C-alpha atoms as a PDB file:
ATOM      1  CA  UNK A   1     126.990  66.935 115.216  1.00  0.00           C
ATOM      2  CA  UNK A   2     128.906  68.475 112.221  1.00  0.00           C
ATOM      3  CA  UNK A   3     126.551  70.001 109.632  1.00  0.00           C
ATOM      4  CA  UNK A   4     123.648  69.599 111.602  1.00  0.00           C
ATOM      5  CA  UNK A   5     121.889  73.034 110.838  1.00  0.00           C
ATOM      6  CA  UNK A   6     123.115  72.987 107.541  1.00  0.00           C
ATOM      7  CA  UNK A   7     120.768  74.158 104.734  1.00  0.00           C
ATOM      8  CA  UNK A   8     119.814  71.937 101.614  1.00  0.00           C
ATOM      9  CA  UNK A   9     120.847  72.508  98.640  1.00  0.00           C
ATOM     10  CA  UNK A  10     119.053  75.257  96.830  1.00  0.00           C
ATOM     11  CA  UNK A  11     115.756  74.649  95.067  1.00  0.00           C
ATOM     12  CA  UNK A  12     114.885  75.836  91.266  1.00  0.00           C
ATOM     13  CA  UNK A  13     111.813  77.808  89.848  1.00  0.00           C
ATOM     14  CA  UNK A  14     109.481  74.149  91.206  1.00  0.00           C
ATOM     15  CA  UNK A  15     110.187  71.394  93.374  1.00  0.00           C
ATOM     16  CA  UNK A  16     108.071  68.360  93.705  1.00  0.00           C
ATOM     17  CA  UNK A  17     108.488  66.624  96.941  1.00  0.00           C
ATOM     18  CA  UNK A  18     107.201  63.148  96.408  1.00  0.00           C
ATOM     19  CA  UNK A  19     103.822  63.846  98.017  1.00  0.00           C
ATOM     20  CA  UNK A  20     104.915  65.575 100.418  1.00  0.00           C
ATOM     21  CA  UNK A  21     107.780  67.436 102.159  1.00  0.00           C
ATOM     22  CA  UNK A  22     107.574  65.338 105.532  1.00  0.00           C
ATOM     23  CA  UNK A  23     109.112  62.483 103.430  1.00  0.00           C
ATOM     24  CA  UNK A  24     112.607  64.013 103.698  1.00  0.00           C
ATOM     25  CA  UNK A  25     113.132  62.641 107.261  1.00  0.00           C
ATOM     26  CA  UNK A  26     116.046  60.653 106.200  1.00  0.00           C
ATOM     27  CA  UNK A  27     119.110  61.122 109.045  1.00  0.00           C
ATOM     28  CA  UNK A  28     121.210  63.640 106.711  1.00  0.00           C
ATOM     29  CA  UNK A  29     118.271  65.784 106.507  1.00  0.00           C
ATOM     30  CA  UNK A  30     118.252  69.374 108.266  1.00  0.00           C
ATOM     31  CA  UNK A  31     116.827  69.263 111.614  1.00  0.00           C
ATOM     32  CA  UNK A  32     113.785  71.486 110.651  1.00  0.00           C
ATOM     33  CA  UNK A  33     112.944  69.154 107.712  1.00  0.00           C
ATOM     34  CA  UNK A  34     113.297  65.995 110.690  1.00  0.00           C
ATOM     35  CA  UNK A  35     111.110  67.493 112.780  1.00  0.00           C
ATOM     36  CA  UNK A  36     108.356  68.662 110.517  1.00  0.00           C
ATOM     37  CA  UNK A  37     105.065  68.043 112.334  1.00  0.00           C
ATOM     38  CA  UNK A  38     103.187  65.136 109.866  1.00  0.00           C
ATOM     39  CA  UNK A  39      99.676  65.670 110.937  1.00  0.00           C
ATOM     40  CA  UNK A  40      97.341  68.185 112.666  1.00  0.00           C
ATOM     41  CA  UNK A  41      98.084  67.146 116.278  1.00  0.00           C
ATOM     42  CA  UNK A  42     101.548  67.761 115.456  1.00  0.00           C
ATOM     43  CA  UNK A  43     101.263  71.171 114.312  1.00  0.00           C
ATOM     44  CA  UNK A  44     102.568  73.716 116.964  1.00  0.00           C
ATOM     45  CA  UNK A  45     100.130  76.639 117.656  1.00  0.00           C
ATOM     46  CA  UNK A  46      97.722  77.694 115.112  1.00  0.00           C
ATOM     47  CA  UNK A  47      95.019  76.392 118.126  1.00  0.00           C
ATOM     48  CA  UNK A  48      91.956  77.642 116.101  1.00  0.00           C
ATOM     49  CA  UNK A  49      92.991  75.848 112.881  1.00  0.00           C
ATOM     50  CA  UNK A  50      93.328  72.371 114.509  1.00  0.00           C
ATOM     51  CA  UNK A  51      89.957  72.533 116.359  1.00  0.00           C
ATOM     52  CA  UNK A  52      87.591  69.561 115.799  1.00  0.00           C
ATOM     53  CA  UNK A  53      85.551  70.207 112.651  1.00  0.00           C
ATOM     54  CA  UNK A  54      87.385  73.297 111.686  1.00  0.00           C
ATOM     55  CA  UNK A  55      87.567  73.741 107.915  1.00  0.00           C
ATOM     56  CA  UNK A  56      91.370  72.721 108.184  1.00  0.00           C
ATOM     57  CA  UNK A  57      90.760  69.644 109.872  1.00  0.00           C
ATOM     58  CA  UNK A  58      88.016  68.806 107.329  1.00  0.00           C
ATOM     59  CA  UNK A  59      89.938  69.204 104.232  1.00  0.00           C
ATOM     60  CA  UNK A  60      92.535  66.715 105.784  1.00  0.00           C
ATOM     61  CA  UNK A  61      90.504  64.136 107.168  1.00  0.00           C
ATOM     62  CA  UNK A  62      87.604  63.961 105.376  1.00  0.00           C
ATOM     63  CA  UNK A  63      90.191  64.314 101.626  1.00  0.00           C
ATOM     64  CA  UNK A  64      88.091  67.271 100.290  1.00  0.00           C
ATOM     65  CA  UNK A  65      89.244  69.017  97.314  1.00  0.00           C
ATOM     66  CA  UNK A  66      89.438  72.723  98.374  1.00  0.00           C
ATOM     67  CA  UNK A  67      92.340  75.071  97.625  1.00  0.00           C
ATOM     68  CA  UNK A  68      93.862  77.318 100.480  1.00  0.00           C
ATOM     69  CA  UNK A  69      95.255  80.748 100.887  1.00  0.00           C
ATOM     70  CA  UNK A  70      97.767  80.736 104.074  1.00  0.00           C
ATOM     71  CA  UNK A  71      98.195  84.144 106.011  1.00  0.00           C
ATOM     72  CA  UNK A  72     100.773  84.846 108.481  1.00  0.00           C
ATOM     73  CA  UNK A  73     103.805  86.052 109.847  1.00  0.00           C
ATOM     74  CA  UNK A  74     107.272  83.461 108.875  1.00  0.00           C
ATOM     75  CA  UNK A  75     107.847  80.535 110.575  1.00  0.00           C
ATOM     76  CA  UNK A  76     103.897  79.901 111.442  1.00  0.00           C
ATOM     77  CA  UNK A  77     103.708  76.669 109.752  1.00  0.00           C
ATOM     78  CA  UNK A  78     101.830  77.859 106.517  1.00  0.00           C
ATOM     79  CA  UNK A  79     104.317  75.438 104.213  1.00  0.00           C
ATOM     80  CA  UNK A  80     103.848  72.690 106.615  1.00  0.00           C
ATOM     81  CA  UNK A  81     100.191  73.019 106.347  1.00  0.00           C
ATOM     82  CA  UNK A  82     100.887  72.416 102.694  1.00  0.00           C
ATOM     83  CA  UNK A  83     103.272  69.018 103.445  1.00  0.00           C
ATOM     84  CA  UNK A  84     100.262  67.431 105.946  1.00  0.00           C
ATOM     85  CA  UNK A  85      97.560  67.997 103.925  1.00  0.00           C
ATOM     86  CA  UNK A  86      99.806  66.695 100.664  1.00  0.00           C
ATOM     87  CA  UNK A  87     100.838  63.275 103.051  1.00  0.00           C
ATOM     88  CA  UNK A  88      97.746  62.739 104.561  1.00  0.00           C
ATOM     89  CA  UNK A  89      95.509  62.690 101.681  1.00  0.00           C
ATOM     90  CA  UNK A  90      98.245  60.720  99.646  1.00  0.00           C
ATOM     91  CA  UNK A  91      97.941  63.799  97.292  1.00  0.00           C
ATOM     92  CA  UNK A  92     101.633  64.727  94.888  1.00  0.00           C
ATOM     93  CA  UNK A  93     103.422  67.705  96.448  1.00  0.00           C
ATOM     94  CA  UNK A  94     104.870  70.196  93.867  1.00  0.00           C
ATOM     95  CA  UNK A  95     106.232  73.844  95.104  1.00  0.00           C
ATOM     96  CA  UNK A  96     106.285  76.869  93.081  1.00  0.00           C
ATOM     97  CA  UNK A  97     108.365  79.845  94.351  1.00  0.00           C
ATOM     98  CA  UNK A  98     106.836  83.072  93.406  1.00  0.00           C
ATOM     99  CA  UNK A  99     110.629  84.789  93.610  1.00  0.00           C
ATOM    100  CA  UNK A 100     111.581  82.853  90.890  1.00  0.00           C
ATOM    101  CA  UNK A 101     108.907  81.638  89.023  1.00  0.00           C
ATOM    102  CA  UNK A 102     107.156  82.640  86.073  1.00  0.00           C
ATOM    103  CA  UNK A 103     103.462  82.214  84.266  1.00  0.00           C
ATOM    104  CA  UNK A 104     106.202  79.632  82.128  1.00  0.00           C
ATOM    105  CA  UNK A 105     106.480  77.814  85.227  1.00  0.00           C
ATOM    106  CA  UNK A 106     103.038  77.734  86.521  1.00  0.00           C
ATOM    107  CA  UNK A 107     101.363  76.538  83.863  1.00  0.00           C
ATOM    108  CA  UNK A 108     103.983  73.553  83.492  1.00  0.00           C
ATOM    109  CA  UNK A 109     103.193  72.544  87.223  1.00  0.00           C
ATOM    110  CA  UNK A 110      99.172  72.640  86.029  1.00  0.00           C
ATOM    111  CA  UNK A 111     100.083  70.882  82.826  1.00  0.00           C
ATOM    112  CA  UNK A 112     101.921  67.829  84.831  1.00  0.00           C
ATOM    113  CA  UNK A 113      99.274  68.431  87.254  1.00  0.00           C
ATOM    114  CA  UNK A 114      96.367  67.437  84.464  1.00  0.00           C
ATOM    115  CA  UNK A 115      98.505  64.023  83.601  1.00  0.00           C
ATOM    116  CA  UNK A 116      98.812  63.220  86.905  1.00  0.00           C
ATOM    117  CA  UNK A 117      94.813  63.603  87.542  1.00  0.00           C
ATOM    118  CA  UNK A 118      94.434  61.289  84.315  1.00  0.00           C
ATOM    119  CA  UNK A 119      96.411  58.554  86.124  1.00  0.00           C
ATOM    120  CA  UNK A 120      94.083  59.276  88.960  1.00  0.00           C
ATOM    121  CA  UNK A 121      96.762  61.027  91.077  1.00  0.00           C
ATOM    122  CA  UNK A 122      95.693  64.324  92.609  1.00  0.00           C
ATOM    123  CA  UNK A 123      98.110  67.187  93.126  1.00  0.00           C
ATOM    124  CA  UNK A 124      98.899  69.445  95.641  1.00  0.00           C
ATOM    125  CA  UNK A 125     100.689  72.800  94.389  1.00  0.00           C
ATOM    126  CA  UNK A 126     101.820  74.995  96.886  1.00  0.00           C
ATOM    127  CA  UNK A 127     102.697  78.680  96.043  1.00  0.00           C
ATOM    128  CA  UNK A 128     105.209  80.346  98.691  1.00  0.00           C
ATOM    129  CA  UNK A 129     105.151  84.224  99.093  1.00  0.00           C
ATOM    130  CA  UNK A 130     102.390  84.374  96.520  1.00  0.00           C
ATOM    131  CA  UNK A 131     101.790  87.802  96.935  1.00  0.00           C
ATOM    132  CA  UNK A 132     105.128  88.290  94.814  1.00  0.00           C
ATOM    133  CA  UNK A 133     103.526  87.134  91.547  1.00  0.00           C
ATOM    134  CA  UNK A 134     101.892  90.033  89.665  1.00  0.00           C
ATOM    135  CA  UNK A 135      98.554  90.158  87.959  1.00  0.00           C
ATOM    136  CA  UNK A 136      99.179  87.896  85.097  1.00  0.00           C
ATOM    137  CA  UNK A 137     101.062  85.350  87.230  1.00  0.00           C
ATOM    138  CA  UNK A 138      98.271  84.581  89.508  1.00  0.00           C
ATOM    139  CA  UNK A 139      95.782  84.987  86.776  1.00  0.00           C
ATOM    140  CA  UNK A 140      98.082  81.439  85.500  1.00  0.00           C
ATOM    141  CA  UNK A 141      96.797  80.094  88.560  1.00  0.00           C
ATOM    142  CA  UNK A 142      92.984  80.263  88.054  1.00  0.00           C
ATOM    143  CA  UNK A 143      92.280  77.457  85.485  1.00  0.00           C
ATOM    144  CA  UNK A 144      93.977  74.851  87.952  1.00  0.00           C
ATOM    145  CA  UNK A 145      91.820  76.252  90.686  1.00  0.00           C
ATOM    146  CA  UNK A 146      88.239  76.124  88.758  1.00  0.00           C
ATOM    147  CA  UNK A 147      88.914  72.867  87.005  1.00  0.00           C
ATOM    148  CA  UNK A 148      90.363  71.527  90.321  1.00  0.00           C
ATOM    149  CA  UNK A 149      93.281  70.239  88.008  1.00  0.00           C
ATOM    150  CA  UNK A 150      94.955  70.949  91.495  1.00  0.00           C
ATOM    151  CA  UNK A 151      94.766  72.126  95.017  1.00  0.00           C
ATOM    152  CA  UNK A 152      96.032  74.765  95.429  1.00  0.00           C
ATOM    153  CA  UNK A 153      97.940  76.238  98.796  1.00  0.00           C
ATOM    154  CA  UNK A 154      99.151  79.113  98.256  1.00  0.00           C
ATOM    155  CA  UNK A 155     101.010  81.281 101.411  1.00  0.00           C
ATOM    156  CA  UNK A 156     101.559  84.674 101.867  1.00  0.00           C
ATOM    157  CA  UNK A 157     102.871  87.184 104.954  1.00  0.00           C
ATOM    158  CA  UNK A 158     100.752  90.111 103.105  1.00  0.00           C
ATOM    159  CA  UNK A 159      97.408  91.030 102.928  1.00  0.00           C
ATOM    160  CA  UNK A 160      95.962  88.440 100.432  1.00  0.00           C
ATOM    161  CA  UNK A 161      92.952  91.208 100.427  1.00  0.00           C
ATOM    162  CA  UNK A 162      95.587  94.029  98.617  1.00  0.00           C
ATOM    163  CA  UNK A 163      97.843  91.302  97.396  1.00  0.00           C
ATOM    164  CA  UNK A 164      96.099  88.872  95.793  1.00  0.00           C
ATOM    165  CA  UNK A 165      93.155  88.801  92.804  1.00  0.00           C
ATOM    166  CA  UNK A 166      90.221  88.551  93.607  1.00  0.00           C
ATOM    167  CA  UNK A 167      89.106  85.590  91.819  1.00  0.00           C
ATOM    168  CA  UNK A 168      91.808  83.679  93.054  1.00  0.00           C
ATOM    169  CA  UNK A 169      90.895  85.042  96.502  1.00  0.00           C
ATOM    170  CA  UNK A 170      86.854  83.476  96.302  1.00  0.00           C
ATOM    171  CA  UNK A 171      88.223  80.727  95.045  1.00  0.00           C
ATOM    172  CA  UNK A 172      90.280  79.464  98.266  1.00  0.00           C
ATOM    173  CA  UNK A 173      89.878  79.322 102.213  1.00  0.00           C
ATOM    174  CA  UNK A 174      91.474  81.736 103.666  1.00  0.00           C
ATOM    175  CA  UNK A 175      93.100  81.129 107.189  1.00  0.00           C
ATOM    176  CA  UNK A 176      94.921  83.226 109.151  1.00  0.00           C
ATOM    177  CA  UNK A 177      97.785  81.867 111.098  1.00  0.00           C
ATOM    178  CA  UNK A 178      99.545  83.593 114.672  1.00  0.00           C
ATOM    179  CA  UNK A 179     103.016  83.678 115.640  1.00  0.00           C
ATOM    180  CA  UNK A 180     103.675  80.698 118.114  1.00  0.00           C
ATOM    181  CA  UNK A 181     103.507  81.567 121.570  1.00  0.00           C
ATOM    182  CA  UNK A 182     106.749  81.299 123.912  1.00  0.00           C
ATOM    183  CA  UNK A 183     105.387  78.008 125.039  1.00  0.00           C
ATOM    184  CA  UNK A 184     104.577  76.849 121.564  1.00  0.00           C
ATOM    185  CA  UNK A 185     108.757  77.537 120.853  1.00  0.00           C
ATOM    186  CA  UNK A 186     109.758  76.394 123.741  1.00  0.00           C
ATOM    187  CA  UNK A 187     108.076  72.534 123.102  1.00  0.00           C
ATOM    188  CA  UNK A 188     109.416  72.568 119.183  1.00  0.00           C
ATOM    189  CA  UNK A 189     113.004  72.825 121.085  1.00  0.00           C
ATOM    190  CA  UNK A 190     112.810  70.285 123.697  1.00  0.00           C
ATOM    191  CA  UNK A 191     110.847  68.071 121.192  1.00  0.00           C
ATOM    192  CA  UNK A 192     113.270  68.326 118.534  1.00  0.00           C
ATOM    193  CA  UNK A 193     115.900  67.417 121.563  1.00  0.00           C
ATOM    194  CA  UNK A 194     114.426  64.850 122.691  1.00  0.00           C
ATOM    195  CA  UNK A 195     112.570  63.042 119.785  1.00  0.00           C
ATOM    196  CA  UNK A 196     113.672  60.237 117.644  1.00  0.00           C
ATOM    197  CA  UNK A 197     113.374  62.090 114.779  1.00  0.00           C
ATOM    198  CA  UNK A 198     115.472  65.082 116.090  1.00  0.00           C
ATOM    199  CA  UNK A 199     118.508  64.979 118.483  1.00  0.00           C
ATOM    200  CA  UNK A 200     117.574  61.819 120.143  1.00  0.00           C
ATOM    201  CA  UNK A 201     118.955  62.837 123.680  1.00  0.00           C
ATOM    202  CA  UNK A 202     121.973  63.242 122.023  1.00  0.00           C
ATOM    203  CA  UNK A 203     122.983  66.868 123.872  1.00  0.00           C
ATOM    204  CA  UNK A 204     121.475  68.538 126.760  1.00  0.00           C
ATOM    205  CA  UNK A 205     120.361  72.290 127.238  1.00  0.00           C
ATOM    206  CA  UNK A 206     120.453  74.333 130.314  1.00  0.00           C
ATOM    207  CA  UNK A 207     117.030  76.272 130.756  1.00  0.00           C
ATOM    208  CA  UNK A 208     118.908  79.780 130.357  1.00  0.00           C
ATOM    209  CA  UNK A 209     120.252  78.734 127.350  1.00  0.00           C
ATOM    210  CA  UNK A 210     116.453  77.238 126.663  1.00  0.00           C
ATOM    211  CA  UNK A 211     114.619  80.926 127.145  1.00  0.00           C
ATOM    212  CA  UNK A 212     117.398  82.529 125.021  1.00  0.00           C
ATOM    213  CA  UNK A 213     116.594  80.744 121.901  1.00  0.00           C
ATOM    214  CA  UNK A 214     112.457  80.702 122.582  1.00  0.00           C
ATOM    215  CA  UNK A 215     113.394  85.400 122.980  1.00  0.00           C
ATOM    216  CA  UNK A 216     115.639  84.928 119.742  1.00  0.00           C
ATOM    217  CA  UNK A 217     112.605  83.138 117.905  1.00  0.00           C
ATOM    218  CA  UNK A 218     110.299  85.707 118.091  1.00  0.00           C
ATOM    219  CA  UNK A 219     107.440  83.482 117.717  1.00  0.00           C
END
């Protein structure tokens, strides 16, 4: 069990993921990265996202081109959102952190974005924490949105309506995501326990130690 909530190693400025993040499910993996949910009936919580014919459920089923603008608190599932809807629609996965990235670094994920589309391979670029670009930054964005060079999913724990432009704002579906219920915790751990993916049986957990992880998640 050594090294078995390790971290990865740390990403740069982008990351592409191979079309999508789920694919890193490989035993070495983190356990978080293992048990990533790989469709919308896996996703935990997030009840009113998942409904039949919600927009969600549309874009990933029926493979519409439409970008996103995730809203809610950490830990809600807004990059895993991101990974299904990259895997199930066979779409590239590229990620863009807005901590380190720049309009430099934007425009080169729309640029390989554009050769990508020529080959007849769609894209899907995912912004984390975009409420940390400025102006200019998301203002980068707004030609891959219009031309559909990409889709865009971009996720954000602020306000998109003070943190975000507005034409990048019309331009995407917003959805608001809730913390995860006590229950909704309490099945990731005795899934990722249990599951072939995860622990695999391997170790046991008495249900007082079970409640004190779901009060240390805090949804």
């Amino acid at each position: 069990m050594e090294g078995l909530f390790e971290a990865g190693e740390a990403a740069g400025p982008t990351r592409e993921g191979g079309g999508s993040l789920s694919a890193a499910d490989h035993a070495s993996a983190p356990l978080a990265v293992r048990m990533r949910p790989r469709t919308l009936d896996e996703l935990v919580g997030q009840e009113q996202l998942r409904a039949p014919g919600s927009p969600l459920r549309q874009l990933v089923e029926g493979d519409q081109a439409m970008s996103l603008l995730l809203w809610g608190p950490p830990g809600t599932g807004k990059t895993t959102i991101a990974s299904i809807l990259s895997r199930n629609t066979g779409r590239r996965f590229v990620e863009v952190s807005a901590v380190s990235a720049g309009v430099k670094e934007v425009r080169a994920a729309i640029d390989a974005a554009k050769v990508e589309l020529r080959a007849g391979r769609e894209t899907v670029l995912f912004v984390d924490e975009v409420h940390r670009f400025n102006k200019a930054q998301q203002d980068a964005l707004l030609p891959g949105v219009e031309n559909r060079w990409v889709t865009l999913v971009a996720a954000t724990t602020e306000n998109p309506f003070f943190s975000v432009i507005s034409p990048l704002l019309s331009r995407s579906l917003l959805l608001r995501l809730e913390s995860l219920t006590d229950d909704d915790v309490r099945g990731v751990l005795t899934s990722a326990i249990a599951d072939e993916r995860g622990l695999a049986g391997a170790v046991t957990i008495d249900d007082d130690a079970l409640e004190h992880l779901v009060r240390l998640a805090g949804g």
